[in-house]
Amino acid sequence: MTTEPLSRARIVTAAIDLIEREGADAVSMRRIAAELGVGVMSLYNHVPNKDALLNGVAEAVLSEIEFTDDPDADWTDRVRSQARAFRQIAHHYPRCTMLVVSRQLSSAAGLLPVERALATLRSAGFDGPDAVRMVRLFIAFIVGSLLREVGVTPTFAPVHHRHLAGAEAVDPALFPEVSALAPLLGACDHDAEFEFGVELLIQAITVLHARKEGTH
Amino acid sequence: MTTEPLSRARIVTAAIDLIEREGADAVSMRRIAAELGVGVMSLYNHVPNKDALLNGVAEAVLSEIEFTDDPDADWTDRVRSQARAFRQIAHHYPRCTMLVVSRQLSSAAGLLPVERALATLRSAGFDGPDAVRMVRLFIAFIVGSLLREVGVTPTFAPVHHRHLAGAEAVDPALFPEVSALAPLLGACDHDAEFEFGVELLIQAITVLHARKEGTH
DNA sequence: ATTGACGGACGTACGGTGTACGTGCCAGCC
DNA sequence: GGCTGGCACGTACACCGTACGTCCGTCAAT
């Protein structure tokens, strides 16, 4: 059994595996070291500290986004596919999602999605300031959506009824709308919800686009 | 000096103060107890554990939202003011924002904003499913926006240049758009950005509204 | 007035955490 | 052959959440 020589990459992937298996709370230097069959302090030869390790996790997850961008496609389709790509990794690493969105990364991994998005929006004819605004808007929507989707499953148990275990848990007098719409609030088709949001944003942007074109 | 008798409320506000002063990482039972001039274990007479305490913090912050809803106003204005109210507390308790959005609350404090939003959307003529969709969309956008605004300042230092310390830090060959738009990406007028997003969402919703009305 | 129960403040203790620091092994180079 | 530098490792320390036992003030019933 040739134990290959421990590297930052091996440590990061071990951390990712551990997070996905047992949640972010289970991560500790000792735990990761044990997972790798290695002394705790050996980790510090490849990673300056735990925080940097977690940044590495976020980077690694983010860099697995598969952008299959077709420059010839309609810009709306390109936006759609990029939004979906972003969301797809969140589903591949659900327990890591919180980590990814809660750390702003200055590395290449964090910049590439922005680069792609800016490129397609510029090619669609938006000027710089507008393109930046659009990207920020889309990222806000995507991050917020992913947080909701993931926050629903902190234990990863398929709890569909969320905070509304029963309709009687919420007082209809205080919260008439919430209690009336409890069934709708309890069940959430995340896919449909996400697609709806993306379409609505794209449509809104298209309108704004046409309006600017018209004022030329 | 009459030391008033320690209560869940006092503990929670001490925690909030501590978080705002020194960040979320500074919170520990021992630290909070010291802040209150009290033994550590005394806290557990009023709070079952740290997690519940943090939930209490999130609830307290959330319940400070000031909804000055005018039922006679235009529904778009009501949506605007609700979105702004949500954002305002995030600016009042910037270091607590992450806590608030990362915990889904089943309490009244968490439900009230949803109730308000549903009520205004229903009064605007949306049916149940559409209203729920809209609320989810808005919350996703708001949460994502707040995370960006707050994530920019984890140290609360007014770092305006973010991840782009200098334009030369990012390789123009790899990231042409990012490097070209670096000045725009570096500086962000959060207020304007938020208002832009809210207006765009409202406009998109209005279009969708009109379309549904037309198909009657 | 005495007693009893009880709630809340507190100290101690245990297992776990991140990581600073020193030690020893082993490969590569002079 | 001896030196040097990198890497695995153990020990140690300060801090964490919290289970548990203790003590004391207050109040009810006797």
Coordinates of C-alpha atoms in Angstrom, one line a residue, chain B residues 68-85 116-126 134 138 142 194-210:
Chain B
T68 CA -45.3 50.6 7.7
D69 CA -47.8 49.1 5.3
D70 CA -50.4 51.4 3.8
P71 CA -53.2 49.2 2.4
D72 CA -54.5 52.0 0.2
A73 CA -51.2 52.6 -1.6
D74 CA -50.4 51.1 -5.0
W75 CA -49.3 47.5 -4.6
T76 CA -46.0 48.3 -6.3
D77 CA -45.3 50.9 -3.7
R78 CA -46.1 48.5 -1.0
V79 CA -43.8 45.9 -2.4
R80 CA -41.1 48.5 -2.7
S81 CA -41.4 49.6 0.9
Q82 CA -41.5 46.0 2.2
A83 CA -38.3 45.2 0.3
R84 CA -36.6 48.3 1.7
A85 CA -37.7 47.5 5.2
R116 CA -47.3 40.8 4.6
A117 CA -45.9 40.1 1.2
L118 CA -48.6 37.5 0.5
A119 CA -51.3 39.9 1.6
T120 CA -50.2 42.7 -0.7
L121 CA -49.7 40.4 -3.7
R122 CA -53.1 38.8 -3.1
S123 CA -54.7 42.3 -2.9
A124 CA -53.0 43.1 -6.1
G125 CA -55.0 40.4 -7.8
F126 CA -52.5 37.5 -7.9
M134 CA -43.5 36.1 -6.4
F138 CA -38.3 38.4 -4.1
I142 CA -33.2 40.2 -1.4
F194 CA -30.8 47.1 -4.9
E195 CA -33.3 49.7 -6.2
F196 CA -32.5 48.7 -9.8
G197 CA -33.2 45.0 -8.9
V198 CA -36.5 45.8 -7.1
E199 CA -37.7 48.0 -10.0
L200 CA -36.8 45.4 -12.5
L201 CA -38.6 42.7 -10.6
I202 CA -41.7 44.8 -10.1
Q203 CA -41.8 45.7 -13.7
A204 CA -41.5 42.1 -14.8
I205 CA -44.2 41.1 -12.4
T206 CA -46.4 43.9 -13.7
V207 CA -46.0 42.6 -17.2
L208 CA -46.9 39.1 -16.1
H209 CA -49.9 40.5 -14.3
A210 CA -51.2 42.4 -17.3

